[in-house]
XYZ file of N, CA, C and O in Angstrom:
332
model
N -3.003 21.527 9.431
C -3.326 20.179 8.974
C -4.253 20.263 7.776
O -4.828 21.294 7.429
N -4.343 19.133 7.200
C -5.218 19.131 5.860
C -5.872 18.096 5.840
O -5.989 17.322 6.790
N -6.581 17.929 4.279
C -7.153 16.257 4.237
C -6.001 15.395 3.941
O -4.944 15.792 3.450
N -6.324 14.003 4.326
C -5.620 13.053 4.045
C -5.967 12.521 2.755
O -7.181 12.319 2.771
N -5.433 12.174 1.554
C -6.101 10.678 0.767
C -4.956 10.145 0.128
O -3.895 10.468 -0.407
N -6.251 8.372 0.684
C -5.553 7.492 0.601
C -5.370 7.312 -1.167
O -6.425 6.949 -1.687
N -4.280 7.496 -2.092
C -4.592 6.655 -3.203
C -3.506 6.183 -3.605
O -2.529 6.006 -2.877
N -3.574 5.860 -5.130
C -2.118 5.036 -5.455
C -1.222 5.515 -5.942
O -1.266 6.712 -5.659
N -0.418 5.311 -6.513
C 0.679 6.033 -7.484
C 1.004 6.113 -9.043
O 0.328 5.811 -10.027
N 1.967 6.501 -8.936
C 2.342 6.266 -10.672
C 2.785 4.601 -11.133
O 2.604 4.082 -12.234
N 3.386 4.012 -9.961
C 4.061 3.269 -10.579
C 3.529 1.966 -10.204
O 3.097 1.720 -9.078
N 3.582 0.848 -11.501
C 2.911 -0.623 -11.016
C 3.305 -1.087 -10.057
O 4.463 -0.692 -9.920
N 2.859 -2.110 -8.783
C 2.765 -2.418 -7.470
C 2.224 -4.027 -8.141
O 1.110 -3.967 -8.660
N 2.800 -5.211 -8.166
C 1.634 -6.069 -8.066
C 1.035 -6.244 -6.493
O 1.316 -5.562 -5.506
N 0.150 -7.348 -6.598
C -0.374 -8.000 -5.062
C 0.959 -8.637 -4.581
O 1.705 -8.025 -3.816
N 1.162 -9.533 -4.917
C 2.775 -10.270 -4.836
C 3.906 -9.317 -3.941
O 4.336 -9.496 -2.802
N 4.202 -8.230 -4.941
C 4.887 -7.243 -4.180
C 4.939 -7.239 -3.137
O 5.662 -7.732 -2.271
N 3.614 -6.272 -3.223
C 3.319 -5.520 -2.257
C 3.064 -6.509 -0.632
O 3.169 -6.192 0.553
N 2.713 -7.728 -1.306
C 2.895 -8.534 -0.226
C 4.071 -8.896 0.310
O 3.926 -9.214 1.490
N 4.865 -8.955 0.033
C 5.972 -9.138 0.182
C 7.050 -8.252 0.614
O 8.216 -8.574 0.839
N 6.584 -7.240 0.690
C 6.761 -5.348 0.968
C 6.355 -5.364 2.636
O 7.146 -5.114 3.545
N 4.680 -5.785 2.815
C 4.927 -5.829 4.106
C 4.994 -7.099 5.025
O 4.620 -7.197 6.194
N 5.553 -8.037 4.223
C 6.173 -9.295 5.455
C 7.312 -8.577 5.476
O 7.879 -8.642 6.567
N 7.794 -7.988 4.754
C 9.520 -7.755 4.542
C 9.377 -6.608 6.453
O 9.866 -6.921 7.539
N 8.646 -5.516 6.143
C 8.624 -4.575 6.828
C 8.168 -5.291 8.432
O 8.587 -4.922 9.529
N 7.312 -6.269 8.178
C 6.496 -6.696 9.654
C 7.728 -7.837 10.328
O 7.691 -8.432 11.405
N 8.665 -7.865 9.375
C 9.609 -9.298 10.181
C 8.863 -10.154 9.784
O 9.388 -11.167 10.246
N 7.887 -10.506 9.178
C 6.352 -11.874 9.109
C 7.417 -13.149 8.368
O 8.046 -13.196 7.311
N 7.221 -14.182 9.619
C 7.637 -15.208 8.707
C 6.578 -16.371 7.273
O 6.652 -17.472 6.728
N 5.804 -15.274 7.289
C 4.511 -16.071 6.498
C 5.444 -16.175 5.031
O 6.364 -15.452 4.650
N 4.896 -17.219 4.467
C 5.173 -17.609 3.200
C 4.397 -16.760 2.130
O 3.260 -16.625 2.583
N 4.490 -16.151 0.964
C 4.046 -15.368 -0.042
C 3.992 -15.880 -0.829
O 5.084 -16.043 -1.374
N 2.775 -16.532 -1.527
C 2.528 -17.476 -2.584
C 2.982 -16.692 -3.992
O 2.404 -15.686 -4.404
N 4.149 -17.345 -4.674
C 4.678 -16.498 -5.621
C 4.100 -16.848 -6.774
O 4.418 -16.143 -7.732
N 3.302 -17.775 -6.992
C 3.008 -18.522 -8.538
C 0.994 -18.464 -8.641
O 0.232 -18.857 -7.758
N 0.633 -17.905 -9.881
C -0.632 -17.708 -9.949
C -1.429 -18.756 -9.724
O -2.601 -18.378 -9.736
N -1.278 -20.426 -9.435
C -2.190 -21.219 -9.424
C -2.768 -20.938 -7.921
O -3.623 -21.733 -7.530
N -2.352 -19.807 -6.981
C -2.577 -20.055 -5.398
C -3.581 -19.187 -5.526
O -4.531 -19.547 -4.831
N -3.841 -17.931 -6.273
C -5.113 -17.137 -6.611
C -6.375 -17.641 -7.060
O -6.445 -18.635 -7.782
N -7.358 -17.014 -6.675
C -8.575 -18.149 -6.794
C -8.678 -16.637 -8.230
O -8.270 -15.540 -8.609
N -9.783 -18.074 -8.516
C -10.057 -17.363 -10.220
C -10.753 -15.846 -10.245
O -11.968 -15.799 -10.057
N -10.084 -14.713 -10.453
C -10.870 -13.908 -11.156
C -9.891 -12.548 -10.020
O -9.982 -11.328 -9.887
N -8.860 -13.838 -9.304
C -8.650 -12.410 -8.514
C -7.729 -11.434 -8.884
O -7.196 -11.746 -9.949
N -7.187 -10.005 -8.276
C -6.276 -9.385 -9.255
C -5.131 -9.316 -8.846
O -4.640 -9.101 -7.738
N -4.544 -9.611 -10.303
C -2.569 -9.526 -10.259
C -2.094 -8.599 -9.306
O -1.524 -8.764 -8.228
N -2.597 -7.156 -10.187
C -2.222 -5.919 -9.783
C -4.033 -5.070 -9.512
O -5.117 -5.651 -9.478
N -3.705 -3.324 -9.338
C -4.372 -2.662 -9.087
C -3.690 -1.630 -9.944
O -2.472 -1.450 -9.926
N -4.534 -0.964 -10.690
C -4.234 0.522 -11.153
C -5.606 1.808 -11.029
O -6.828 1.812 -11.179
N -4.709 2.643 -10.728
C -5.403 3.891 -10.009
C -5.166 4.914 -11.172
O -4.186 4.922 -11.918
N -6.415 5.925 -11.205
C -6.474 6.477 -12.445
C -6.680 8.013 -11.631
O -7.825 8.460 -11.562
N -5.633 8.725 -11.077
C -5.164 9.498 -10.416
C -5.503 11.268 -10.971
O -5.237 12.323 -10.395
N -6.065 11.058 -12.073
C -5.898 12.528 -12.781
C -7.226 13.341 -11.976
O -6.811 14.425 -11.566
N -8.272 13.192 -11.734
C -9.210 13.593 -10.619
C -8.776 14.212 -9.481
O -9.015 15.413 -9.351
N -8.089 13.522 -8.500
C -7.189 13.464 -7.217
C -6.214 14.915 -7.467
O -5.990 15.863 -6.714
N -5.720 14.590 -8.986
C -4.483 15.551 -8.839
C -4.643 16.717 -9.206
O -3.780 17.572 -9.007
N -6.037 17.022 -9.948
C -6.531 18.147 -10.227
C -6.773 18.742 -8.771
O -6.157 19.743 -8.404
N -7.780 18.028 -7.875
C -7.953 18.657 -6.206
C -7.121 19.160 -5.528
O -7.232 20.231 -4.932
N -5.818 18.151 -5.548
C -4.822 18.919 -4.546
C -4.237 19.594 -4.917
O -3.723 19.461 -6.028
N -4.061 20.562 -4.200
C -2.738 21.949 -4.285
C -1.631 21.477 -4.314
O -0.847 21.638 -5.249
N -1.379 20.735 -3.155
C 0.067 20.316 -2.906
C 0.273 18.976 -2.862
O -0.071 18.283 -1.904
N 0.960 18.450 -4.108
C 1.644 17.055 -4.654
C 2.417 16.624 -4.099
O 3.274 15.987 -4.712
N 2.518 16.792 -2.313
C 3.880 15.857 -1.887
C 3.328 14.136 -1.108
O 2.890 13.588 -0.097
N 3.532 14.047 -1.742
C 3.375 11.983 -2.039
C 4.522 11.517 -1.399
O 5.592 12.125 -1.426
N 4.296 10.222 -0.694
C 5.329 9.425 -0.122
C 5.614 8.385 -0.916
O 4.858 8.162 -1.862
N 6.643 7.631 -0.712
C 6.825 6.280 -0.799
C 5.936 5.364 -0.414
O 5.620 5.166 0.759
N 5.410 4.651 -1.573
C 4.554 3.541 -1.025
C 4.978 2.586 0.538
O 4.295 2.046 1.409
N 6.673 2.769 0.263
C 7.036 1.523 1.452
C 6.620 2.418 2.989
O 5.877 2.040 3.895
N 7.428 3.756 2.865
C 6.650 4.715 3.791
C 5.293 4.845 4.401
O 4.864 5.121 5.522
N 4.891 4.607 3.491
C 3.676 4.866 3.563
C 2.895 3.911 4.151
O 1.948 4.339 4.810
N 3.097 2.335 4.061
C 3.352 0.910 4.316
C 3.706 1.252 5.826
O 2.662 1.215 6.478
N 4.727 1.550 6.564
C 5.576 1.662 7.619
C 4.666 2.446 8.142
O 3.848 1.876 8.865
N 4.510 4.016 7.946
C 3.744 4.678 8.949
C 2.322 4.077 9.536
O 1.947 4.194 10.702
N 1.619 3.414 8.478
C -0.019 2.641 8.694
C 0.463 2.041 9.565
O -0.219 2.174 10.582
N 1.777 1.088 9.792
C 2.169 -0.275 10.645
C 1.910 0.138 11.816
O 1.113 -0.401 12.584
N 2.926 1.670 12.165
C 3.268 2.196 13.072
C 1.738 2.839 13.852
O 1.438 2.624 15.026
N 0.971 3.597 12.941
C -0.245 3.814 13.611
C -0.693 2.792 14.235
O -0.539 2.561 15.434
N -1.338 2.057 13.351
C -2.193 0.671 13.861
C -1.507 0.310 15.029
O -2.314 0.316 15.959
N -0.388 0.000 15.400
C 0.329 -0.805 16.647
C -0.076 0.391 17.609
O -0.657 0.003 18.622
N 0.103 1.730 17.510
C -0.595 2.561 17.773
C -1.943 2.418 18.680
O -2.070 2.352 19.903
N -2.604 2.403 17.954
C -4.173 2.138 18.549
C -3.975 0.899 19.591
O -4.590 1.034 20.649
N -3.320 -0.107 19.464
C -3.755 -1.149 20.271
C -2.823 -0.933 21.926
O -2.898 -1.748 22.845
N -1.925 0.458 21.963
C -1.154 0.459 22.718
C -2.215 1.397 23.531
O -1.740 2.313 24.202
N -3.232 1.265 23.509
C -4.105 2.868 24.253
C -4.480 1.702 25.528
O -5.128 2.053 26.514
């Protein structure tokens, strides 16, 4: 086993998405506010991660799929509450 870390990827993700990534995955019938007037002021579109630090540390570059990656957290978490 090794360390874990959590970070981001190469590729843009908005909030929107990604929200929408995990209602898609949870079955969630929640609504996903698609239009910027539902964001309160100052909040962010997206997130970008400045990865060159991270990638110098690790040896080994095998990275998942964000949606994967999405799915396994689901799967833990439901996890914990089954103890």
């Amino acid at each position: 086993t090794g360390d874990i870390y959590n970070v981001g990827g190469t590729s843009r993700v908005t909030i929107l998405e990604l929200a929408n990534m995990i209602a898609n995955i949870t079955n969630s019938k929640v609504e996903v506010p698609s239009t910027p007037d539902v964001f309160q002021t100052g909040s962010p579109v997206d997130v970008r991660l400045d990865l060159s630090k991270t990638l110098e540390l690790l040896v080994s570059k095998d990275f998942i799929d964000l949606e994967i990656g999405i799915k396994r957290t689901i799967e833990w978490r439901k996890s914990l509450t089954r103890l």
